[in-house]
PDB file of C-alpha atoms and ligand atoms in Angstrom:
ATOM      1  CA  MET A   1     -24.943  -8.790 -16.245  1.00  0.00           C
ATOM      2  CA  ILE A   2     -25.742 -11.952 -18.131  1.00  0.00           C
ATOM      3  CA  ALA A   3     -29.415 -12.877 -17.874  1.00  0.00           C
ATOM      4  CA  GLN A   4     -30.369 -16.315 -16.596  1.00  0.00           C
ATOM      5  CA  PHE A   5     -33.549 -18.164 -17.528  1.00  0.00           C
ATOM      6  CA  ASP A   6     -34.751 -21.704 -16.994  1.00  0.00           C
ATOM      7  CA  SER A   7     -37.839 -22.011 -19.147  1.00  0.00           C
ATOM      8  CA  ILE A   8     -39.297 -20.657 -22.375  1.00  0.00           C
ATOM      9  CA  ILE A   9     -41.536 -18.365 -20.317  1.00  0.00           C
ATOM     10  CA  GLU A  10     -38.545 -16.965 -18.455  1.00  0.00           C
ATOM     11  CA  LEU A  11     -36.671 -16.564 -21.716  1.00  0.00           C
ATOM     12  CA  MET A  12     -39.520 -14.518 -23.199  1.00  0.00           C
ATOM     13  CA  GLU A  13     -39.769 -12.453 -20.012  1.00  0.00           C
ATOM     14  CA  ALA A  14     -36.028 -11.834 -19.894  1.00  0.00           C
ATOM     15  CA  PHE A  15     -36.082 -10.668 -23.510  1.00  0.00           C
ATOM     16  CA  PRO A  16     -39.271  -8.702 -24.124  1.00  0.00           C
ATOM     17  CA  ASP A  17     -37.822  -6.747 -27.060  1.00  0.00           C
ATOM     18  CA  GLU A  18     -34.886  -6.363 -29.437  1.00  0.00           C
ATOM     19  CA  GLN A  19     -32.928  -4.052 -27.120  1.00  0.00           C
ATOM     20  CA  SER A  20     -32.928  -6.562 -24.258  1.00  0.00           C
ATOM     21  CA  CYS A  21     -31.546  -9.172 -26.668  1.00  0.00           C
ATOM     22  CA  VAL A  22     -28.894  -6.751 -27.917  1.00  0.00           C
ATOM     23  CA  ASP A  23     -27.908  -5.991 -24.315  1.00  0.00           C
ATOM     24  CA  HIS A  24     -27.660  -9.689 -23.528  1.00  0.00           C
ATOM     25  CA  LEU A  25     -25.596 -10.452 -26.601  1.00  0.00           C
ATOM     26  CA  THR A  26     -23.349  -7.498 -25.741  1.00  0.00           C
ATOM     27  CA  ALA A  27     -22.878  -8.712 -22.155  1.00  0.00           C
ATOM     28  CA  ILE A  28     -21.894 -12.168 -23.368  1.00  0.00           C
ATOM     29  CA  ARG A  29     -19.731 -11.066 -26.248  1.00  0.00           C
ATOM     30  CA  TRP A  30     -17.809  -8.497 -24.263  1.00  0.00           C
ATOM     31  CA  ARG A  31     -17.732 -10.359 -20.978  1.00  0.00           C
ATOM     32  CA  ASN A  32     -13.933 -10.161 -21.067  1.00  0.00           C
ATOM     33  CA  GLY A  33     -13.821  -6.584 -22.302  1.00  0.00           C
ATOM     34  CA  GLU A  34     -15.091  -4.747 -25.345  1.00  0.00           C
ATOM     35  CA  TYR A  35     -13.315  -4.851 -28.670  1.00  0.00           C
ATOM     36  CA  CYS A  36     -13.688  -3.828 -32.298  1.00  0.00           C
ATOM     37  CA  PRO A  37     -14.684  -6.727 -34.570  1.00  0.00           C
ATOM     38  CA  TYR A  38     -12.644  -5.261 -37.417  1.00  0.00           C
ATOM     39  CA  CYS A  39      -9.259  -4.431 -35.910  1.00  0.00           C
ATOM     40  CA  GLY A  40      -9.500  -5.770 -32.363  1.00  0.00           C
ATOM     41  CA  GLY A  41      -9.044  -2.282 -30.926  1.00  0.00           C
ATOM     42  CA  THR A  42     -10.300  -1.973 -27.363  1.00  0.00           C
ATOM     43  CA  GLU A  43     -11.046   1.743 -27.234  1.00  0.00           C
ATOM     44  CA  LEU A  44     -14.581   2.348 -28.423  1.00  0.00           C
ATOM     45  CA  TYR A  45     -17.130   5.122 -28.546  1.00  0.00           C
ATOM     46  CA  HIS A  46     -20.708   4.161 -27.750  1.00  0.00           C
ATOM     47  CA  PHE A  47     -23.683   5.791 -29.406  1.00  0.00           C
ATOM     48  CA  SER A  48     -26.575   6.776 -27.184  1.00  0.00           C
ATOM     49  CA  ASP A  49     -28.930   4.423 -29.058  1.00  0.00           C
ATOM     50  CA  ARG A  50     -27.237   1.480 -27.236  1.00  0.00           C
ATOM     51  CA  ARG A  51     -26.931  -0.212 -30.596  1.00  0.00           C
ATOM     52  CA  ASN A  52     -23.958   1.325 -32.369  1.00  0.00           C
ATOM     53  CA  HIS A  53     -20.321   1.609 -31.490  1.00  0.00           C
ATOM     54  CA  LYS A  54     -17.312   3.188 -33.122  1.00  0.00           C
ATOM     55  CA  CYS A  55     -13.685   2.157 -32.932  1.00  0.00           C
ATOM     56  CA  LYS A  56     -11.184   4.856 -31.981  1.00  0.00           C
ATOM     57  CA  ALA A  57      -8.410   3.110 -33.865  1.00  0.00           C
ATOM     58  CA  CYS A  58      -9.946   2.163 -37.227  1.00  0.00           C
ATOM     59  CA  LYS A  59     -12.978   4.512 -37.071  1.00  0.00           C
ATOM     60  CA  ALA A  60     -15.323   1.715 -38.097  1.00  0.00           C
ATOM     61  CA  ARG A  61     -18.905   1.962 -36.918  1.00  0.00           C
ATOM     62  CA  PHE A  62     -20.576  -1.322 -36.011  1.00  0.00           C
ATOM     63  CA  SER A  63     -23.270  -3.080 -34.036  1.00  0.00           C
ATOM     64  CA  ILE A  64     -22.681  -5.957 -31.638  1.00  0.00           C
ATOM     65  CA  LYS A  65     -23.948  -8.329 -34.330  1.00  0.00           C
ATOM     66  CA  VAL A  66     -21.026  -7.622 -36.673  1.00  0.00           C
ATOM     67  CA  GLY A  67     -18.754 -10.644 -36.870  1.00  0.00           C
ATOM     68  CA  THR A  68     -21.365 -13.011 -35.433  1.00  0.00           C
ATOM     69  CA  ILE A  69     -23.811 -15.422 -37.010  1.00  0.00           C
ATOM     70  CA  PHE A  70     -26.441 -12.665 -36.606  1.00  0.00           C
ATOM     71  CA  GLU A  71     -24.509 -10.101 -38.634  1.00  0.00           C
ATOM     72  CA  ASP A  72     -26.795  -9.615 -41.596  1.00  0.00           C
ATOM     73  CA  THR A  73     -29.968 -11.151 -40.249  1.00  0.00           C
ATOM     74  CA  LYS A  74     -33.246  -9.324 -40.712  1.00  0.00           C
ATOM     75  CA  LEU A  75     -34.940 -11.436 -38.068  1.00  0.00           C
ATOM     76  CA  PRO A  76     -35.398 -10.074 -34.572  1.00  0.00           C
ATOM     77  CA  LEU A  77     -32.951 -11.547 -32.089  1.00  0.00           C
ATOM     78  CA  ARG A  78     -35.897 -12.796 -30.005  1.00  0.00           C
ATOM     79  CA  LYS A  79     -36.624 -15.295 -32.745  1.00  0.00           C
ATOM     80  CA  TRP A  80     -32.982 -16.328 -32.795  1.00  0.00           C
ATOM     81  CA  PHE A  81     -32.910 -16.756 -29.037  1.00  0.00           C
ATOM     82  CA  LEU A  82     -36.083 -18.801 -29.142  1.00  0.00           C
ATOM     83  CA  ALA A  83     -34.618 -20.909 -31.955  1.00  0.00           C
ATOM     84  CA  MET A  84     -31.536 -21.444 -29.810  1.00  0.00           C
ATOM     85  CA  TRP A  85     -33.716 -22.596 -26.953  1.00  0.00           C
ATOM     86  CA  LEU A  86     -35.587 -25.019 -29.165  1.00  0.00           C
ATOM     87  CA  ILE A  87     -32.535 -26.426 -30.915  1.00  0.00           C
ATOM     88  CA  THR A  88     -30.604 -26.928 -27.676  1.00  0.00           C
ATOM     89  CA  SER A  89     -33.389 -28.136 -25.399  1.00  0.00           C
ATOM     90  CA  HIS A  90     -34.855 -30.900 -27.536  1.00  0.00           C
ATOM     91  CA  LYS A  91     -32.833 -33.981 -26.947  1.00  0.00           C
ATOM     92  CA  LYS A  92     -33.268 -35.055 -30.532  1.00  0.00           C
ATOM     93  CA  GLY A  93     -32.811 -31.638 -32.082  1.00  0.00           C
ATOM     94  CA  ILE A  94     -35.485 -29.946 -34.135  1.00  0.00           C
ATOM     95  CA  ALA A  95     -36.355 -30.161 -37.801  1.00  0.00           C
ATOM     96  CA  SER A  96     -36.366 -26.902 -39.730  1.00  0.00           C
ATOM     97  CA  THR A  97     -39.998 -27.542 -40.729  1.00  0.00           C
ATOM     98  CA  THR A  98     -41.028 -27.635 -37.057  1.00  0.00           C
ATOM     99  CA  LEU A  99     -38.912 -24.609 -36.263  1.00  0.00           C
ATOM    100  CA  ALA A 100     -40.542 -22.671 -39.113  1.00  0.00           C
ATOM    101  CA  LYS A 101     -43.991 -23.263 -37.589  1.00  0.00           C
ATOM    102  CA  ASP A 102     -42.863 -22.498 -34.036  1.00  0.00           C
ATOM    103  CA  LEU A 103     -41.227 -19.205 -35.012  1.00  0.00           C
ATOM    104  CA  GLY A 104     -43.596 -18.127 -37.756  1.00  0.00           C
ATOM    105  CA  VAL A 105     -40.893 -17.915 -40.405  1.00  0.00           C
ATOM    106  CA  THR A 106     -40.565 -19.555 -43.790  1.00  0.00           C
ATOM    107  CA  GLN A 107     -39.069 -23.004 -44.040  1.00  0.00           C
ATOM    108  CA  LYS A 108     -36.117 -21.639 -45.973  1.00  0.00           C
ATOM    109  CA  THR A 109     -35.413 -19.095 -43.255  1.00  0.00           C
ATOM    110  CA  ALA A 110     -35.729 -21.750 -40.553  1.00  0.00           C
ATOM    111  CA  TRP A 111     -33.369 -24.034 -42.440  1.00  0.00           C
ATOM    112  CA  PHE A 112     -30.812 -21.278 -42.775  1.00  0.00           C
ATOM    113  CA  MET A 113     -31.163 -20.459 -39.070  1.00  0.00           C
ATOM    114  CA  THR A 114     -30.528 -24.042 -38.044  1.00  0.00           C
ATOM    115  CA  GLN A 115     -27.512 -24.257 -40.331  1.00  0.00           C
ATOM    116  CA  ARG A 116     -26.087 -21.068 -38.862  1.00  0.00           C
ATOM    117  CA  LEU A 117     -26.657 -22.300 -35.343  1.00  0.00           C
ATOM    118  CA  ARG A 118     -24.957 -25.564 -36.183  1.00  0.00           C
ATOM    119  CA  TYR A 119     -22.075 -23.557 -37.569  1.00  0.00           C
ATOM    120  CA  ALA A 120     -21.825 -21.770 -34.221  1.00  0.00           C
ATOM    121  CA  ILE A 121     -22.118 -25.044 -32.367  1.00  0.00           C
ATOM    122  CA  ARG A 122     -19.351 -26.772 -34.264  1.00  0.00           C
ATOM    123  CA  THR A 123     -17.340 -28.078 -31.412  1.00  0.00           C
ATOM    124  CA  LYS A 124     -13.779 -27.066 -31.150  1.00  0.00           C
ATOM    125  CA  SER A 125     -13.307 -30.769 -31.512  1.00  0.00           C
ATOM    126  CA  PHE A 126     -10.052 -32.249 -30.454  1.00  0.00           C
ATOM    127  CA  ASN A 127      -8.960 -29.359 -28.309  1.00  0.00           C
ATOM    128  CA  ALA A 128      -8.090 -30.855 -24.967  1.00  0.00           C
ATOM    129  CA  PRO A 129      -6.699 -34.365 -25.142  1.00  0.00           C
ATOM    130  CA  LEU A 130      -8.795 -37.011 -23.415  1.00  0.00           C
ATOM    131  CA  GLU A 131      -7.435 -39.166 -20.643  1.00  0.00           C
ATOM    132  CA  GLY A 132      -8.558 -41.803 -18.181  1.00  0.00           C
ATOM    133  CA  THR A 133     -10.691 -44.490 -19.784  1.00  0.00           C
ATOM    134  CA  ILE A 134     -11.566 -43.798 -23.395  1.00  0.00           C
ATOM    135  CA  GLU A 135     -13.944 -45.728 -25.610  1.00  0.00           C
ATOM    136  CA  ALA A 136     -13.157 -45.400 -29.300  1.00  0.00           C
ATOM    137  CA  ASP A 137     -15.467 -46.575 -32.049  1.00  0.00           C
ATOM    138  CA  GLU A 138     -16.295 -45.797 -35.637  1.00  0.00           C
ATOM    139  CA  MET A 139     -19.733 -45.184 -37.069  1.00  0.00           C
ATOM    140  CA  TYR A 140     -20.988 -44.897 -40.614  1.00  0.00           C
ATOM    141  CA  HIS A 141     -23.540 -42.467 -41.919  1.00  0.00           C
ATOM    142  CA  GLY A 142     -25.188 -43.314 -45.188  1.00  0.00           C
ATOM    143  CA  GLY A 143     -24.871 -46.632 -46.967  1.00  0.00           C
ATOM    144  CA  ARG A 144     -27.461 -49.114 -45.790  1.00  0.00           C
ATOM    145  CA  GLU A 145     -29.306 -46.528 -43.745  1.00  0.00           C
ATOM    146  CA  ARG A 146     -29.871 -44.521 -46.898  1.00  0.00           C
ATOM    147  CA  ASN A 147     -31.034 -47.449 -48.933  1.00  0.00           C
ATOM    148  CA  LYS A 148     -33.629 -48.296 -46.319  1.00  0.00           C
ATOM    149  CA  HIS A 149     -35.272 -44.961 -46.859  1.00  0.00           C
ATOM    150  CA  ALA A 150     -34.800 -44.831 -50.609  1.00  0.00           C
ATOM    151  CA  SER A 151     -38.551 -44.924 -51.280  1.00  0.00           C
ATOM    152  CA  LYS A 152     -39.000 -41.746 -49.306  1.00  0.00           C
ATOM    153  CA  ARG A 153     -36.350 -39.788 -51.093  1.00  0.00           C
ATOM    154  CA  THR A 154     -36.488 -37.842 -54.268  1.00  0.00           C
ATOM    155  CA  GLY A 155     -33.784 -37.778 -56.854  1.00  0.00           C
ATOM    156  CA  GLY A 156     -30.963 -35.288 -56.798  1.00  0.00           C
ATOM    157  CA  LYS A 157     -30.957 -34.776 -53.046  1.00  0.00           C
ATOM    158  CA  GLN A 158     -28.636 -37.539 -52.082  1.00  0.00           C
ATOM    159  CA  GLY A 159     -25.488 -35.480 -51.648  1.00  0.00           C
ATOM    160  CA  GLY A 160     -22.922 -37.928 -52.929  1.00  0.00           C
ATOM    161  CA  SER A 161     -22.839 -41.653 -52.974  1.00  0.00           C
ATOM    162  CA  GLY A 162     -20.242 -42.568 -50.375  1.00  0.00           C
ATOM    163  CA  LYS A 163     -20.721 -43.431 -46.761  1.00  0.00           C
ATOM    164  CA  VAL A 164     -19.347 -41.035 -44.209  1.00  0.00           C
ATOM    165  CA  ALA A 165     -17.089 -42.565 -41.572  1.00  0.00           C
ATOM    166  CA  VAL A 166     -17.039 -40.979 -38.141  1.00  0.00           C
ATOM    167  CA  LEU A 167     -14.624 -41.721 -35.341  1.00  0.00           C
ATOM    168  CA  GLY A 168     -15.881 -41.113 -31.812  1.00  0.00           C
ATOM    169  CA  LEU A 169     -13.810 -40.918 -28.654  1.00  0.00           C
ATOM    170  CA  LEU A 170     -15.721 -40.930 -25.390  1.00  0.00           C
ATOM    171  CA  GLN A 171     -13.955 -40.343 -22.121  1.00  0.00           C
ATOM    172  CA  ARG A 172     -15.927 -42.149 -19.421  1.00  0.00           C
ATOM    173  CA  GLU A 173     -17.371 -39.506 -17.088  1.00  0.00           C
ATOM    174  CA  GLY A 174     -15.941 -36.975 -19.522  1.00  0.00           C
ATOM    175  CA  GLU A 175     -16.291 -35.421 -22.937  1.00  0.00           C
ATOM    176  CA  LEU A 176     -17.141 -36.784 -26.304  1.00  0.00           C
ATOM    177  CA  ARG A 177     -15.118 -35.979 -29.412  1.00  0.00           C
ATOM    178  CA  THR A 178     -16.289 -36.844 -32.890  1.00  0.00           C
ATOM    179  CA  THR A 179     -14.703 -36.293 -36.237  1.00  0.00           C
ATOM    180  CA  ILE A 180     -15.355 -37.294 -39.803  1.00  0.00           C
ATOM    181  CA  ALA A 181     -12.528 -39.597 -40.846  1.00  0.00           C
ATOM    182  CA  PRO A 182     -11.302 -39.318 -44.441  1.00  0.00           C
ATOM    183  CA  ASP A 183     -11.047 -43.129 -44.491  1.00  0.00           C
ATOM    184  CA  THR A 184     -10.989 -46.035 -42.033  1.00  0.00           C
ATOM    185  CA  LYS A 185      -7.411 -47.165 -42.572  1.00  0.00           C
ATOM    186  CA  GLY A 186      -5.517 -48.060 -39.418  1.00  0.00           C
ATOM    187  CA  GLU A 187      -3.063 -45.256 -40.005  1.00  0.00           C
ATOM    188  CA  THR A 188      -5.829 -42.667 -40.257  1.00  0.00           C
ATOM    189  CA  LEU A 189      -7.900 -43.743 -37.264  1.00  0.00           C
ATOM    190  CA  GLN A 190      -4.863 -44.352 -35.081  1.00  0.00           C
ATOM    191  CA  GLY A 191      -3.505 -40.947 -36.016  1.00  0.00           C
ATOM    192  CA  ILE A 192      -6.716 -39.347 -34.762  1.00  0.00           C
ATOM    193  CA  ILE A 193      -6.588 -41.387 -31.545  1.00  0.00           C
ATOM    194  CA  LYS A 194      -2.923 -40.601 -30.871  1.00  0.00           C
ATOM    195  CA  ALA A 195      -3.490 -36.901 -31.445  1.00  0.00           C
ATOM    196  CA  ASN A 196      -6.380 -36.849 -28.990  1.00  0.00           C
ATOM    197  CA  VAL A 197      -5.828 -39.374 -26.256  1.00  0.00           C
ATOM    198  CA  VAL A 198      -3.080 -38.997 -23.686  1.00  0.00           C
ATOM    199  CA  PRO A 199      -0.583 -41.900 -23.842  1.00  0.00           C
ATOM    200  CA  GLY A 200      -1.017 -44.405 -21.052  1.00  0.00           C
ATOM    201  CA  SER A 201      -4.812 -43.990 -20.974  1.00  0.00           C
ATOM    202  CA  ALA A 202      -7.029 -47.061 -20.949  1.00  0.00           C
ATOM    203  CA  LEU A 203      -8.414 -47.506 -24.448  1.00  0.00           C
ATOM    204  CA  MET A 204     -11.483 -49.644 -25.190  1.00  0.00           C
ATOM    205  CA  THR A 205     -12.248 -50.581 -28.770  1.00  0.00           C
ATOM    206  CA  ASP A 206     -13.842 -53.394 -30.682  1.00  0.00           C
ATOM    207  CA  SER A 207     -11.686 -55.754 -32.703  1.00  0.00           C
ATOM    208  CA  HIS A 208     -11.750 -53.661 -35.896  1.00  0.00           C
ATOM    209  CA  HIS A 209      -8.411 -54.158 -37.617  1.00  0.00           C
ATOM    210  CA  ALA A 210      -7.799 -50.414 -37.695  1.00  0.00           C
ATOM    211  CA  PHE A 211      -7.329 -50.474 -33.937  1.00  0.00           C
ATOM    212  CA  ARG A 212      -4.471 -52.988 -33.953  1.00  0.00           C
ATOM    213  CA  ARG A 213      -1.067 -52.220 -32.509  1.00  0.00           C
ATOM    214  CA  LEU A 214      -2.135 -49.482 -30.136  1.00  0.00           C
ATOM    215  CA  GLY A 215      -1.033 -51.575 -27.159  1.00  0.00           C
ATOM    216  CA  SER A 216       2.414 -50.022 -26.959  1.00  0.00           C
ATOM    217  CA  ILE A 217       0.931 -46.595 -26.286  1.00  0.00           C
ATOM    218  CA  TYR A 218      -2.256 -47.392 -24.429  1.00  0.00           C
ATOM    219  CA  ASP A 219      -3.601 -49.881 -21.983  1.00  0.00           C
ATOM    220  CA  HIS A 220      -5.621 -51.281 -24.860  1.00  0.00           C
ATOM    221  CA  GLU A 221      -8.535 -53.688 -24.439  1.00  0.00           C
ATOM    222  CA  ARG A 222     -10.365 -55.013 -27.451  1.00  0.00           C
ATOM    223  CA  VAL A 223     -13.830 -56.486 -27.194  1.00  0.00           C
ATOM    224  CA  ASN A 224     -14.404 -59.046 -29.888  1.00  0.00           C
ATOM    225  CA  HIS A 225     -17.921 -58.449 -31.169  1.00  0.00           C
ATOM    226  CA  THR A 226     -17.571 -61.016 -33.902  1.00  0.00           C
ATOM    227  CA  LEU A 227     -17.165 -63.687 -31.220  1.00  0.00           C
ATOM    228  CA  GLY A 228     -20.316 -62.418 -29.531  1.00  0.00           C
ATOM    229  CA  GLU A 229     -18.354 -60.711 -26.817  1.00  0.00           C
ATOM    230  CA  TYR A 230     -19.699 -57.357 -25.684  1.00  0.00           C
ATOM    231  CA  VAL A 231     -18.784 -56.794 -22.063  1.00  0.00           C
ATOM    232  CA  ARG A 232     -15.861 -58.179 -20.096  1.00  0.00           C
ATOM    233  CA  GLY A 233     -15.932 -56.469 -16.707  1.00  0.00           C
ATOM    234  CA  SER A 234     -15.226 -52.808 -17.334  1.00  0.00           C
ATOM    235  CA  PHE A 235     -13.963 -53.653 -20.808  1.00  0.00           C
ATOM    236  CA  HIS A 236     -16.658 -52.567 -23.218  1.00  0.00           C
ATOM    237  CA  THR A 237     -17.616 -49.862 -25.697  1.00  0.00           C
ATOM    238  CA  ASN A 238     -21.222 -49.530 -24.542  1.00  0.00           C
ATOM    239  CA  GLY A 239     -20.889 -45.800 -23.861  1.00  0.00           C
ATOM    240  CA  ILE A 240     -19.833 -44.770 -27.345  1.00  0.00           C
ATOM    241  CA  GLU A 241     -22.265 -47.250 -28.892  1.00  0.00           C
ATOM    242  CA  SER A 242     -25.132 -45.610 -26.977  1.00  0.00           C
ATOM    243  CA  VAL A 243     -23.969 -42.291 -28.371  1.00  0.00           C
ATOM    244  CA  TRP A 244     -24.146 -43.664 -31.920  1.00  0.00           C
ATOM    245  CA  ALA A 245     -27.616 -45.096 -31.247  1.00  0.00           C
ATOM    246  CA  LEU A 246     -28.737 -41.696 -29.960  1.00  0.00           C
ATOM    247  CA  PHE A 247     -27.261 -39.930 -32.994  1.00  0.00           C
ATOM    248  CA  LYS A 248     -28.951 -42.358 -35.370  1.00  0.00           C
ATOM    249  CA  ARG A 249     -32.307 -41.752 -33.700  1.00  0.00           C
ATOM    250  CA  GLN A 250     -31.720 -38.014 -34.009  1.00  0.00           C
ATOM    251  CA  ILE A 251     -30.863 -38.278 -37.668  1.00  0.00           C
ATOM    252  CA  ILE A 252     -33.705 -40.612 -38.591  1.00  0.00           C
ATOM    253  CA  GLY A 253     -36.293 -39.311 -36.127  1.00  0.00           C
ATOM    254  CA  THR A 254     -35.792 -35.618 -36.621  1.00  0.00           C
ATOM    255  CA  HIS A 255     -34.168 -35.009 -39.936  1.00  0.00           C
ATOM    256  CA  HIS A 256     -35.304 -38.103 -41.872  1.00  0.00           C
ATOM    257  CA  PHE A 257     -32.723 -37.419 -44.488  1.00  0.00           C
ATOM    258  CA  LEU A 258     -29.329 -35.908 -44.046  1.00  0.00           C
ATOM    259  CA  SER A 259     -26.912 -35.297 -46.873  1.00  0.00           C
ATOM    260  CA  ALA A 260     -23.246 -36.111 -46.552  1.00  0.00           C
ATOM    261  CA  LYS A 261     -22.511 -32.477 -47.346  1.00  0.00           C
ATOM    262  CA  HIS A 262     -24.182 -31.139 -44.214  1.00  0.00           C
ATOM    263  CA  PHE A 263     -23.461 -34.125 -42.002  1.00  0.00           C
ATOM    264  CA  GLY A 264     -20.408 -32.554 -40.373  1.00  0.00           C
ATOM    265  CA  ARG A 265     -22.417 -29.693 -38.946  1.00  0.00           C
ATOM    266  CA  TYR A 266     -25.136 -32.008 -37.586  1.00  0.00           C
ATOM    267  CA  LEU A 267     -22.440 -34.153 -36.047  1.00  0.00           C
ATOM    268  CA  GLY A 268     -21.060 -31.059 -34.350  1.00  0.00           C
ATOM    269  CA  GLU A 269     -24.525 -30.129 -33.099  1.00  0.00           C
ATOM    270  CA  MET A 270     -25.189 -33.576 -31.663  1.00  0.00           C
ATOM    271  CA  THR A 271     -21.769 -33.757 -30.051  1.00  0.00           C
ATOM    272  CA  TRP A 272     -22.167 -30.319 -28.525  1.00  0.00           C
ATOM    273  CA  ARG A 273     -25.607 -31.167 -27.162  1.00  0.00           C
ATOM    274  CA  PHE A 274     -24.272 -34.409 -25.728  1.00  0.00           C
ATOM    275  CA  ASN A 275     -21.384 -32.655 -23.995  1.00  0.00           C
ATOM    276  CA  ASN A 276     -23.699 -29.990 -22.608  1.00  0.00           C
ATOM    277  CA  ARG A 277     -26.515 -32.360 -21.644  1.00  0.00           C
ATOM    278  CA  SER A 278     -26.361 -31.639 -17.925  1.00  0.00           C
ATOM    279  CA  ILE A 279     -25.979 -27.842 -17.759  1.00  0.00           C
ATOM    280  CA  GLY A 280     -29.673 -26.915 -18.114  1.00  0.00           C
ATOM    281  CA  GLU A 281     -31.585 -25.317 -20.977  1.00  0.00           C
ATOM    282  CA  GLY A 282     -30.955 -21.666 -20.131  1.00  0.00           C
ATOM    283  CA  ASN A 283     -27.244 -22.198 -19.709  1.00  0.00           C
ATOM    284  CA  ARG A 284     -27.129 -24.017 -23.022  1.00  0.00           C
ATOM    285  CA  VAL A 285     -28.597 -20.978 -24.802  1.00  0.00           C
ATOM    286  CA  ASN A 286     -25.974 -18.742 -23.197  1.00  0.00           C
ATOM    287  CA  ALA A 287     -23.230 -21.244 -23.984  1.00  0.00           C
ATOM    288  CA  LEU A 288     -24.379 -21.212 -27.600  1.00  0.00           C
ATOM    289  CA  LEU A 289     -24.417 -17.406 -27.651  1.00  0.00           C
ATOM    290  CA  GLU A 290     -20.788 -17.493 -26.563  1.00  0.00           C
ATOM    291  CA  LEU A 291     -20.086 -19.450 -29.721  1.00  0.00           C
ATOM    292  CA  ALA A 292     -21.932 -17.006 -31.945  1.00  0.00           C
ATOM    293  CA  ASN A 293     -18.755 -15.386 -33.225  1.00  0.00           C
ATOM    294  CA  GLY A 294     -18.098 -16.120 -36.835  1.00  0.00           C
ATOM    295  CA  ARG A 295     -20.492 -15.924 -39.749  1.00  0.00           C
ATOM    296  CA  LEU A 296     -21.824 -18.245 -42.340  1.00  0.00           C
ATOM    297  CA  THR A 297     -23.339 -16.667 -45.405  1.00  0.00           C
ATOM    298  CA  TYR A 298     -25.994 -18.288 -47.503  1.00  0.00           C
ATOM    299  CA  LYS A 299     -23.531 -18.325 -50.373  1.00  0.00           C
ATOM    300  CA  GLU A 300     -20.978 -20.257 -48.356  1.00  0.00           C
ATOM    301  CA  LEU A 301     -23.634 -22.592 -47.098  1.00  0.00           C
ATOM    302  CA  ILE A 302     -24.912 -23.689 -50.468  1.00  0.00           C
ATOM    303  CA  ALA A 303     -21.449 -23.717 -52.086  1.00  0.00           C
TER     304      ALA A 303
HETATM  305 ZN1   ZN B   1     -11.311  -1.079 -35.118  1.00  0.00          ZN
END
């Protein structure tokens, strides 16, 4: 059975010790049947310690953490679960310095935890195509924003000089997709749109030249911001622009500085949180646990 909890107190009560966390992770990970993380075999032996398992096929012995972001962690899972609560329940995310204090771990450990959780969160962006009414808009991370805070930064931490371009696609009453665009050429941005928006959908964009000539595929409305036009009836990009405003507050308010190198993972985190904003804190932790498959080693992270 998968435990439910709706507050930090309930979370702590549901998971009083390591074993209860292991049981919960096991219930979530094997909710569709147990399997070996090495060979995928589905016939397993279970050790009486409720921690270790052995695969009949490949004979490997493993714990439920193998093949997840918790694989080689020395931290108790309670701290991970609490970190997951904190990172998913705060609308603006949480800085690793704050997390370190809340969990009683070093700042380096907290930073690594947040990076691993972001790795788990990375949305399977661009899975299901969007349809209906879609607002498309591009956003830039870096550039002027960075210069504004130059006095607060120290040398050598700037992570590259270029701006990062992000394309966002928001289905009204639906999901958000975001992706880092290699450039903002029409061909590139339109390629992303065509791959992710069902033909015939209503498409709202601003008058950016990259969005030209989409009218043959979509019911395309362009709002001309340069002429001071922002809303024409239901024709506007206010939804996606609010998302960008929210993201910018998260980046500036919580993380102060964000390198281009790690930006993709933060973008994934913010997008995931946005798409899961109405499911409740406890469900968000469980949803995140479902994504915990796959590891990220410190070596890979700093590479
Ligand atoms: Zn196996």
